[in-house]
XYZ file of N, CA and C in Angstrom:
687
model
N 9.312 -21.829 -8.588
C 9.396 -20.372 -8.400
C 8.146 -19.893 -7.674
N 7.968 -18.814 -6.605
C 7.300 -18.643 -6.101
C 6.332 -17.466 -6.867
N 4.837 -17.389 -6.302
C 4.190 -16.375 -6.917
C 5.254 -15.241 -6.480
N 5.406 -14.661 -5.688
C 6.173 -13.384 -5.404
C 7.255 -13.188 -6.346
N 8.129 -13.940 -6.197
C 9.116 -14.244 -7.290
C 8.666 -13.764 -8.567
N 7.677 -14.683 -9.162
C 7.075 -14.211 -10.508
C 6.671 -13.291 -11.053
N 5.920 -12.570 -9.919
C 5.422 -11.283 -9.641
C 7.107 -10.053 -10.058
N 8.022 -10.260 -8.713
C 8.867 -9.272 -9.247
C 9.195 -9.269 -10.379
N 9.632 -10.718 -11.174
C 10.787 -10.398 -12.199
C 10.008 -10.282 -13.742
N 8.310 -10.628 -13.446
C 7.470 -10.148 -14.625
C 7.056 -8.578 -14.430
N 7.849 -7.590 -13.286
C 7.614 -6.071 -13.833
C 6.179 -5.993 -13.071
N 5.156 -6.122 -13.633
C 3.785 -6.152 -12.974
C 2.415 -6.852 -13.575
N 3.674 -7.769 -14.684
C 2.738 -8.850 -15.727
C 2.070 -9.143 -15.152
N 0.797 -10.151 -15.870
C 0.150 -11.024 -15.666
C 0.740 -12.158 -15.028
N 0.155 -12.944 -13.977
C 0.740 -14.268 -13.384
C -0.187 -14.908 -12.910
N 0.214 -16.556 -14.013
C -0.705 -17.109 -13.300
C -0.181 -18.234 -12.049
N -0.926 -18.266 -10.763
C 0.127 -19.465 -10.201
C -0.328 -20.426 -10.442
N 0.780 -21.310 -10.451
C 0.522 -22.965 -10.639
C 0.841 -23.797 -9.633
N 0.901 -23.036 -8.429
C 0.986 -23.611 -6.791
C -0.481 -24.671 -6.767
N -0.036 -25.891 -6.177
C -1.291 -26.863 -6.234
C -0.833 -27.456 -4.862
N -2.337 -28.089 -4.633
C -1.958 -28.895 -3.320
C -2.181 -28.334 -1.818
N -2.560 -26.937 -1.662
C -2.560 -26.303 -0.886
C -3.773 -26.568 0.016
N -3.882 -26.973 1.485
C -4.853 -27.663 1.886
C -5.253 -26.393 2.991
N -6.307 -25.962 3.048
C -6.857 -24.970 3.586
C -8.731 -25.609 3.649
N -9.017 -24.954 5.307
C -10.404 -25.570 5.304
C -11.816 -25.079 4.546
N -11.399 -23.522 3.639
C -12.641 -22.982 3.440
C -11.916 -23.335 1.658
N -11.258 -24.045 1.251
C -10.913 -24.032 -0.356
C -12.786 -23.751 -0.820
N -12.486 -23.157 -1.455
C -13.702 -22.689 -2.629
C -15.098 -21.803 -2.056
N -14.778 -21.406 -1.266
C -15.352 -20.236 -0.084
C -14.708 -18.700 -0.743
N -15.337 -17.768 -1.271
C -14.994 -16.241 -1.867
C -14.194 -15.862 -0.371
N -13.124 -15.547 -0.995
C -12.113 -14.421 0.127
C -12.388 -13.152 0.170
N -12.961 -12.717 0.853
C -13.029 -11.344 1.000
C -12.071 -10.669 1.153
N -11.527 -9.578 0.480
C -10.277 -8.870 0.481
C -10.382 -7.350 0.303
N -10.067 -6.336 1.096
C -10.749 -5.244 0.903
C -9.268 -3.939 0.973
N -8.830 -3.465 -0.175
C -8.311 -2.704 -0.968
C -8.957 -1.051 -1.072
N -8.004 0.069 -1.176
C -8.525 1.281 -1.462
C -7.020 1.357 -3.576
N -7.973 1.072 -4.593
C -6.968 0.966 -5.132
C -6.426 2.335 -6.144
N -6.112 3.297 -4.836
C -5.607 4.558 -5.933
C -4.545 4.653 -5.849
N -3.303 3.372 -5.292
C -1.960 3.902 -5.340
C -1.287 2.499 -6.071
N -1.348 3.555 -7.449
C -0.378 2.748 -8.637
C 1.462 2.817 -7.988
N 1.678 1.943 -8.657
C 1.751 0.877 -9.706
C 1.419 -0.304 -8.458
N 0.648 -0.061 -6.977
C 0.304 -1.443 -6.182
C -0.462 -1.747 -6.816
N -2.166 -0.610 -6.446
C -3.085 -1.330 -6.724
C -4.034 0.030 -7.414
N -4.632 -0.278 -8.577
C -5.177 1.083 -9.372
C -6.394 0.701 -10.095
N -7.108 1.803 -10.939
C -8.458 1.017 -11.537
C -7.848 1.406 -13.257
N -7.623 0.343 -13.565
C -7.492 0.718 -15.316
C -8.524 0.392 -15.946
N -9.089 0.870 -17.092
C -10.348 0.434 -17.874
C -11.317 -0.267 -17.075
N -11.685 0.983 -15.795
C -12.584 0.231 -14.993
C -12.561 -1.314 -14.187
N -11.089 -1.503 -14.315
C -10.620 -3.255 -13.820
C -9.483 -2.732 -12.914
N -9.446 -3.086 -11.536
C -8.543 -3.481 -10.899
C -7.159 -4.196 -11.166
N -5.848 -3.378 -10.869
C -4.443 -4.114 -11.596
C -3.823 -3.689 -11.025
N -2.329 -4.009 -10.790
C -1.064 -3.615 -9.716
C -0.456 -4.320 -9.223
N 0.497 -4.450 -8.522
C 0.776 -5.389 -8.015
C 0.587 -6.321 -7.005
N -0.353 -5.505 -6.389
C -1.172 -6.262 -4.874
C -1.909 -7.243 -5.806
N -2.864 -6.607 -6.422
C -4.532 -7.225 -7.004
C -3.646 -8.256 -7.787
N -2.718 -8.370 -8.518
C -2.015 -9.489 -9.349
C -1.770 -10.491 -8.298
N -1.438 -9.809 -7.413
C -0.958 -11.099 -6.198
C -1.470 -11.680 -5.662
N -2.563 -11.062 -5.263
C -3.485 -11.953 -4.158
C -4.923 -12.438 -5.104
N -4.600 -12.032 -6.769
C -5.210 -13.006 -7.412
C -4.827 -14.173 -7.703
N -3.563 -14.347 -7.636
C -2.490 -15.469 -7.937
C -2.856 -16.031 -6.786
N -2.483 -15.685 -5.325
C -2.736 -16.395 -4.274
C -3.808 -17.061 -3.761
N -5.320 -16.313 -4.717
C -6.895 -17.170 -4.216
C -6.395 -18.495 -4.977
N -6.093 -18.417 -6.450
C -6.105 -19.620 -7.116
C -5.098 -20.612 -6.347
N -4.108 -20.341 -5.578
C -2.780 -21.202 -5.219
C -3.789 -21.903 -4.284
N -4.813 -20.839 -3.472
C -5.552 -21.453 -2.103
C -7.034 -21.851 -2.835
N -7.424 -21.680 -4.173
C -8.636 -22.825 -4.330
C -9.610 -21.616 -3.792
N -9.639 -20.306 -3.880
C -10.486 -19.452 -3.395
C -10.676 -18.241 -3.884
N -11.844 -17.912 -4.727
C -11.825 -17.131 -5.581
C -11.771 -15.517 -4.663
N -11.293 -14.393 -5.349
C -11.365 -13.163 -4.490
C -12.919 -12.283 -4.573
N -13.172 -11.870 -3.329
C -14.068 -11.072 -3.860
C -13.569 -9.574 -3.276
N -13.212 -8.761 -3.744
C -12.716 -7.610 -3.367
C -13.635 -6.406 -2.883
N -13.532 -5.609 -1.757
C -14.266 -4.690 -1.404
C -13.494 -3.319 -1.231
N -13.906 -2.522 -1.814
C -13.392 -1.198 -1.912
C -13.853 -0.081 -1.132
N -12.874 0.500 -0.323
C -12.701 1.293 0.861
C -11.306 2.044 0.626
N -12.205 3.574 1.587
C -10.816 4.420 1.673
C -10.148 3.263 2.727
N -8.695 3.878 2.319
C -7.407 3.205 3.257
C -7.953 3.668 4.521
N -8.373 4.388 5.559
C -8.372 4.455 6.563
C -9.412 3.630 7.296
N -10.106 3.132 6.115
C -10.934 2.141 6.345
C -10.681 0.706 6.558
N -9.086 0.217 6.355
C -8.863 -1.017 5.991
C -9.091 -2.073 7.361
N -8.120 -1.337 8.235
C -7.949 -1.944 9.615
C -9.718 -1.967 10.195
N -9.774 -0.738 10.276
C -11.486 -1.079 10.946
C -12.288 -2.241 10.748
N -12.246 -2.407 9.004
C -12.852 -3.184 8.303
C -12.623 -4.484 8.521
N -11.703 -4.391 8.992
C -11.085 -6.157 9.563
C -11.728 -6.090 10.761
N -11.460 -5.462 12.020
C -11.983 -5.709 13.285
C -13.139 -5.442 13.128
N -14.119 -4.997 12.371
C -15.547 -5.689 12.548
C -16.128 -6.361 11.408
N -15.032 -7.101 10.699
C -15.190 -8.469 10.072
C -16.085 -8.372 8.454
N -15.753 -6.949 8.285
C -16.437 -6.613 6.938
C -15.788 -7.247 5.721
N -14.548 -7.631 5.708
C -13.796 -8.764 4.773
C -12.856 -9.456 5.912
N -11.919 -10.772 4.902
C -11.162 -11.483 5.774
C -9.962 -10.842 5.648
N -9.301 -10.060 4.878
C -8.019 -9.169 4.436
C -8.081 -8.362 3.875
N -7.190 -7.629 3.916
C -6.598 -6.390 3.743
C -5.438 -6.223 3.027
N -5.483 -5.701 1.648
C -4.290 -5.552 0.682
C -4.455 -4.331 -0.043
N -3.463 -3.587 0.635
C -3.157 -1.961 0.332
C -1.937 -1.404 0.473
N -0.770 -2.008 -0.180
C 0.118 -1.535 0.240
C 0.443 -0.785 1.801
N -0.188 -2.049 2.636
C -0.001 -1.791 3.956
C 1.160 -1.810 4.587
N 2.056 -0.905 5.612
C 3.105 -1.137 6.139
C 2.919 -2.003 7.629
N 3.712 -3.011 8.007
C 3.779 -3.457 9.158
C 3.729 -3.328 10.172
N 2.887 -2.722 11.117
C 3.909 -1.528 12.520
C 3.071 -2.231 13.471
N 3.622 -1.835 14.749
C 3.767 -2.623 16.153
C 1.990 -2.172 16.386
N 1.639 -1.144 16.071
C 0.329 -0.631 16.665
C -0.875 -1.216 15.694
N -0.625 -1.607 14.654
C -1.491 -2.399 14.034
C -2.015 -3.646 14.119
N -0.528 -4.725 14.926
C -0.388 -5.313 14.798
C -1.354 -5.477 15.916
N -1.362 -4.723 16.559
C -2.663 -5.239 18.173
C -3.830 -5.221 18.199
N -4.258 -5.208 16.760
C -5.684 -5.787 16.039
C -6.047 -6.424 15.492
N -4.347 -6.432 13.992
C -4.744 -7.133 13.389
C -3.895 -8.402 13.086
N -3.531 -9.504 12.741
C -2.327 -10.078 12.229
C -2.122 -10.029 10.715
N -0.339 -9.939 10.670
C -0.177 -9.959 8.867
C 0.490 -11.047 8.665
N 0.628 -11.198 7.360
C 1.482 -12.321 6.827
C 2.901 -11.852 6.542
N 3.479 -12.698 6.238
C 5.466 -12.604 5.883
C 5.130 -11.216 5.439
N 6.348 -10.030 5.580
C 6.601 -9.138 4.626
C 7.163 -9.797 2.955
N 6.153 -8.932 2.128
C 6.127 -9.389 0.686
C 6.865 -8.375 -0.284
N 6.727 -6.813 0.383
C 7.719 -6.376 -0.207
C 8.171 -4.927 0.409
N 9.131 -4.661 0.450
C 10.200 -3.632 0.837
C 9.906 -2.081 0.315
N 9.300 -1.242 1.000
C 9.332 0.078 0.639
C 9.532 1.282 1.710
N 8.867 2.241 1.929
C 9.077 3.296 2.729
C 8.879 4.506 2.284
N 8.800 5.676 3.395
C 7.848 6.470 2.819
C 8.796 7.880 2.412
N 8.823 8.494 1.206
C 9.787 9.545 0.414
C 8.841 10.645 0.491
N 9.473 11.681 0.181
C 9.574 13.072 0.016
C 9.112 13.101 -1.564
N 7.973 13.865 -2.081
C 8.064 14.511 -3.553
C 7.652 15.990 -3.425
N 8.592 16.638 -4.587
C 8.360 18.180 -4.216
C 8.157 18.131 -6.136
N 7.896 19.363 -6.381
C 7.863 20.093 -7.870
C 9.571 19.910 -7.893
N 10.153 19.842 -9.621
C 11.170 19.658 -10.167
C 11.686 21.313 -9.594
N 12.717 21.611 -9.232
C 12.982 23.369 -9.548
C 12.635 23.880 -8.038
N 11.695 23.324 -7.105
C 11.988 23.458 -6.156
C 13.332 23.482 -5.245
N 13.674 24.516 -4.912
C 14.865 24.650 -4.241
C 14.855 24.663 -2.421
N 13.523 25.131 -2.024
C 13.357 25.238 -0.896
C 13.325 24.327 0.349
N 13.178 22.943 -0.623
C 13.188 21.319 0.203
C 14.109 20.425 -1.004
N 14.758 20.357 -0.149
C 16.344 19.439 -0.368
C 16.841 18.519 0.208
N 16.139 18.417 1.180
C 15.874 17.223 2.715
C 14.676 17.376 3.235
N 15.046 16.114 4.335
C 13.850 15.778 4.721
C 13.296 17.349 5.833
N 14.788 17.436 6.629
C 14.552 18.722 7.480
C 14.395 19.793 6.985
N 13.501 19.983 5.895
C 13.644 21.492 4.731
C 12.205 21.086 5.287
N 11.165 19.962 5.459
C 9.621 20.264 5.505
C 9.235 21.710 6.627
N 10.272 21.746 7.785
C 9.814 22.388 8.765
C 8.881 23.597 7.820
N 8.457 24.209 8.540
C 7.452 25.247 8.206
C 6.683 25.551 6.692
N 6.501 24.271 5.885
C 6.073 24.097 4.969
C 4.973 23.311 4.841
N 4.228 23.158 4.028
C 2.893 22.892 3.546
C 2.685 21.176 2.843
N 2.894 20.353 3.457
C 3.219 18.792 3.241
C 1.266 18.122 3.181
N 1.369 17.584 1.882
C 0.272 16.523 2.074
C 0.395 15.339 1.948
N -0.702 14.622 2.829
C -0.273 12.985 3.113
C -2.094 12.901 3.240
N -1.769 11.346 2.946
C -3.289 10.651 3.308
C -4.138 10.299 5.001
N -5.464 10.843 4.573
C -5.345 9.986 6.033
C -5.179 8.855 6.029
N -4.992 8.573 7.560
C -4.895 6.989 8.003
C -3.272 6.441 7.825
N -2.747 6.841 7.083
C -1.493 6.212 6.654
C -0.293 6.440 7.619
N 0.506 5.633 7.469
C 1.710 5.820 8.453
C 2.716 7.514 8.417
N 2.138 7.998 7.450
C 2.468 9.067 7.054
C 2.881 10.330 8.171
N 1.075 10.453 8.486
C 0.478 11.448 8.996
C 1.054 11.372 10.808
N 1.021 10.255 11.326
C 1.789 10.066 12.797
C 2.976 10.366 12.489
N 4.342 9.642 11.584
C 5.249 9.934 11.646
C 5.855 11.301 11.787
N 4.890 12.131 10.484
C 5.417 13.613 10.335
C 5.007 14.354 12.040
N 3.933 14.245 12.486
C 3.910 14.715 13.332
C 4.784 14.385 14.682
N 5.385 13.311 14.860
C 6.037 12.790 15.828
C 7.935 13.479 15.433
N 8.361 13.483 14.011
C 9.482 13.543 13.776
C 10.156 14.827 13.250
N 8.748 15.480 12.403
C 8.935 16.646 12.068
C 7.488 17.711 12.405
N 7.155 18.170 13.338
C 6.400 18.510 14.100
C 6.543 20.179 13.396
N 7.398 20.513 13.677
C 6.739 22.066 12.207
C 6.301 21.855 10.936
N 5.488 20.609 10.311
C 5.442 20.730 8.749
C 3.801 20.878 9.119
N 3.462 21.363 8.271
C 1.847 21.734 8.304
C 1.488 20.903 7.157
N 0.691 20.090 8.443
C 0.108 18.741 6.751
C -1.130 18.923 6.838
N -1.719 18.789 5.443
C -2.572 18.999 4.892
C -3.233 17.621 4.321
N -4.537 17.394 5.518
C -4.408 15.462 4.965
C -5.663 15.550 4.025
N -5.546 14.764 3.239
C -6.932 14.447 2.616
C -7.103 12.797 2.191
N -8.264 12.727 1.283
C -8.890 11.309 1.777
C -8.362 10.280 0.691
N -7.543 10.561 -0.638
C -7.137 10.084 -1.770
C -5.913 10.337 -1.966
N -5.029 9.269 -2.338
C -3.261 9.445 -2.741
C -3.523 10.278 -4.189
N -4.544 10.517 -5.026
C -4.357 11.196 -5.994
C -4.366 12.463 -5.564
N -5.590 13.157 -4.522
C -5.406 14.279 -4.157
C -4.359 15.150 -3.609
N -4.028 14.001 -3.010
C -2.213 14.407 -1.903
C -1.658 14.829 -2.961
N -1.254 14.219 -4.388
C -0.049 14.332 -4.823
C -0.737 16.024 -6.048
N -2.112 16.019 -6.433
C -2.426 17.440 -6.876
C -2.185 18.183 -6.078
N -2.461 18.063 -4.708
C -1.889 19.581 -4.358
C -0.661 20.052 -4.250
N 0.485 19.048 -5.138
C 2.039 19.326 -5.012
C 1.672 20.092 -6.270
N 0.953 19.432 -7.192
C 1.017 19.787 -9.158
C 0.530 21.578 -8.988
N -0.469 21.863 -8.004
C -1.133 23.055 -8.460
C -0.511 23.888 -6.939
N 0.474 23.610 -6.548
C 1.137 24.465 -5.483
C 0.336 24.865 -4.409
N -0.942 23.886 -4.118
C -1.802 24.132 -2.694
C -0.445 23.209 -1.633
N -0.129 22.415 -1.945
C 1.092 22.248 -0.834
C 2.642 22.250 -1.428
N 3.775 21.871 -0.468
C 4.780 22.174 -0.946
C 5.421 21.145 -1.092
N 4.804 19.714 -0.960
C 5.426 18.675 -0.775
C 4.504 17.482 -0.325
N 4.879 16.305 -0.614
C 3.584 15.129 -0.191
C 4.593 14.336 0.611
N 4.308 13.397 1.430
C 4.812 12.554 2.151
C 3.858 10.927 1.885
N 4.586 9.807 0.803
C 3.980 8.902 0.529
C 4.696 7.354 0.795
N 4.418 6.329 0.338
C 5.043 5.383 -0.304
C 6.068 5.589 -1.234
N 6.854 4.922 -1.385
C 8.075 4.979 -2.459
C 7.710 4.449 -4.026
N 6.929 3.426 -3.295
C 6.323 2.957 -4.935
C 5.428 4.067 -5.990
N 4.368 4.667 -5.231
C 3.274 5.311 -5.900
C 3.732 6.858 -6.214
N 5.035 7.449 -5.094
C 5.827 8.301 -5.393
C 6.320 8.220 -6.931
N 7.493 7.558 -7.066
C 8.345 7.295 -8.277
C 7.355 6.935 -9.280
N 6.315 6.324 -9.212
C 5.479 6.209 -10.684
C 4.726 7.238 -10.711
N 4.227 8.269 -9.593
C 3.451 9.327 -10.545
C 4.741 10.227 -10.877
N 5.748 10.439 -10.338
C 6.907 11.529 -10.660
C 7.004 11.258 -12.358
N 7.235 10.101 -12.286
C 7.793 9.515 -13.294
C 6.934 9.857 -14.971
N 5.545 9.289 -14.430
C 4.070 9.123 -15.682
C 3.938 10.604 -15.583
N 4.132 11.153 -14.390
C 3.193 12.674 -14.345
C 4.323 14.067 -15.068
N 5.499 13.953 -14.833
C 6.436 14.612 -15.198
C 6.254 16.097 -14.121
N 7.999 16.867 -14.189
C 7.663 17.832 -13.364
C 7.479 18.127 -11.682
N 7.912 16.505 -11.843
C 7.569 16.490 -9.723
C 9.493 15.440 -10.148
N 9.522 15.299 -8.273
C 11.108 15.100 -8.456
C 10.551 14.381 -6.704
N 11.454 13.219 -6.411
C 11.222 12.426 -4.917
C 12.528 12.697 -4.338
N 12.416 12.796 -3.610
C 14.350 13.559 -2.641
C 15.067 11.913 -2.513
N 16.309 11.971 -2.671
C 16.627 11.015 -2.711
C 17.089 10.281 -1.150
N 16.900 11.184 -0.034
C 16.886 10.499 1.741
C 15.624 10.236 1.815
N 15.638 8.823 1.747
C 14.252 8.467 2.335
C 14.486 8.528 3.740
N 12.616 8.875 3.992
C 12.138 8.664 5.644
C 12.117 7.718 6.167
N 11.868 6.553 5.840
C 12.108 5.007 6.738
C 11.813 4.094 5.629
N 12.357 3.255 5.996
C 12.253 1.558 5.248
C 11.634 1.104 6.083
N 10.280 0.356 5.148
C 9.011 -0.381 5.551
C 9.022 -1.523 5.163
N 7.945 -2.724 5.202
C 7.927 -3.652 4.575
C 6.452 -3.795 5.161
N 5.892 -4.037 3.346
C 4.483 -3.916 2.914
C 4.090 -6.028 3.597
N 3.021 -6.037 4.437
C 2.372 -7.183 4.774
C 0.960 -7.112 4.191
N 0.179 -7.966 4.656
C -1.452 -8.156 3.871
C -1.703 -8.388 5.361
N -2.466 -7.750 5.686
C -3.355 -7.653 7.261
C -4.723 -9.056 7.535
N -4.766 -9.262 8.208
C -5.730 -10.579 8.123
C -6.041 -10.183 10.003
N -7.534 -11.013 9.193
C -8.317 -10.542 11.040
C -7.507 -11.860 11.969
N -7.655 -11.046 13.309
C -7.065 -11.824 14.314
C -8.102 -13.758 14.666
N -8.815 -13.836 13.914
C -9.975 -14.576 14.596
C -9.693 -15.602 13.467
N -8.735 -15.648 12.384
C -8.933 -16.506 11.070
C -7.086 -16.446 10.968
N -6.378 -17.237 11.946
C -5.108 -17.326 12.300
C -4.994 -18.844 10.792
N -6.084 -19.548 10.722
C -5.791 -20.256 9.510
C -5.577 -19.893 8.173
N -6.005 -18.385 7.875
C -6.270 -18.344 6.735
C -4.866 -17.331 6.840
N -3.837 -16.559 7.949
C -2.641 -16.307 7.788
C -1.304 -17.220 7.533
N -1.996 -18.247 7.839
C -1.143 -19.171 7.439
C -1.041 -19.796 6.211
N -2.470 -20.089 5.435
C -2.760 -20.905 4.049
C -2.143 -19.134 3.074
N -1.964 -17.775 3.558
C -1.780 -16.577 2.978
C -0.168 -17.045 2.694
N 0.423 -17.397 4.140
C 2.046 -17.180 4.186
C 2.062 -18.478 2.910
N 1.611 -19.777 3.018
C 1.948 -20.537 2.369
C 2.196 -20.416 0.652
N 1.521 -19.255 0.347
C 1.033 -19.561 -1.166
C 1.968 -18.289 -1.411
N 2.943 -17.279 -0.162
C 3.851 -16.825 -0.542
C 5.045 -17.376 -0.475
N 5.522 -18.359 0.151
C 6.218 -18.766 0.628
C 7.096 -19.180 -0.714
């Protein structure tokens, strides 16, 4: 069974892998891996410890590759940069795949399937679709695939970006905006934990989340794909 595998059908358990054998040239060399972890249930800080489903994974994956993690923490808009001037070797943030990233950085296999939803307040009547954002008050993160899309697709929503997925989603709670534009994952678990917020059920696009790796360490995308494989 594969770590990924294990990963889905344990929910967001603990996993340990027991992938052996994996021949990579830096085995026992710290991986640098650099994460922004405020979007639960990927990647979050509980009791001051890193947990989610990224950080479960690509802890599973140092051990499959014989390489312990050392994680560096950065806003998301920081991730890509951080690769092209070599401040870690990867990038795991519930990153989406896209053609314009890709001309910096390389990713590994898509690991998992999401896309980016609509959350408004429960009782909101005024956004019911996606085409209800026009002339409304939408927050999204910077950096994220978010912030281009809305502007390219829905060009009347007035977004309101700021620098944290927790902040985006307060200004839905205290009515500074009228709506957030996120991930599907970190959507449905704060709706869910937070109560009172509601995700429209037309999603905006289907994504698929990769782990970004610098262009210059094409070995270590490969010893990545292997230990998902």
């Amino acid at each position: 069974m594969t770590i990924r595998r294990q990963l889905l059908i344990a929910g967001l358990g603990t996993v340990i892998a027991s992938a052996a054998g994996l021949a990579h040239a830096q085995v026992g060399t710290p991986l640098k891996v650099g994460t922004d972890a405020t979007f639960p249930p990927m990647e979050f800080v509980e009791s001051n410890k890193r947990t989610g489903f990224d950080i479960e994974l690509v802890e599973a994956m140092g051990k499959a590759m014989g390489r312990p993690i050392e994680w560096v923490d950065i806003d998301f808009k920081g991730l890509i940069p951080g690769l092209v001037s070599r401040r870690f070797d990867m990038a795991v943030s519930a990153i989406y795949i896209t053609d314009e990233r890709k001309k910096v950085v390389d990713f590994t296999e898509p690991y998992y399937a999401g896309g980016l939803v609509v959350m408004v307040k429960d009782g909101n009547g005024a956004i019911a679709k996606p085409a209800d954002l026009a002339g409304k008050k939408v927050s999204v993160q910077v950096g994220t695939k978010s912030v281009n899309f809305l502007k390219e697709k829905y060009p009347q929503a007035q977004l309101v970006e700021v620098e944290k997925n927790q902040e985006m989603f307060n200004l839905v709670d205290i009515g500074r905006a009228d709506a957030c534009v996120t991930g599907k994952p970190a959507a449905y678990q704060y709706a869910r934990t937070k109560g009172g917020l509601k995700v429209l059920p037309e999603q905006l696009t289907t994504e698929e989340y990769g782990m970004a790796v610098r262009k210059d360490l094409p070995e270590l995308t490969k010893a990545a794909n292997e230990a998902l494989a």
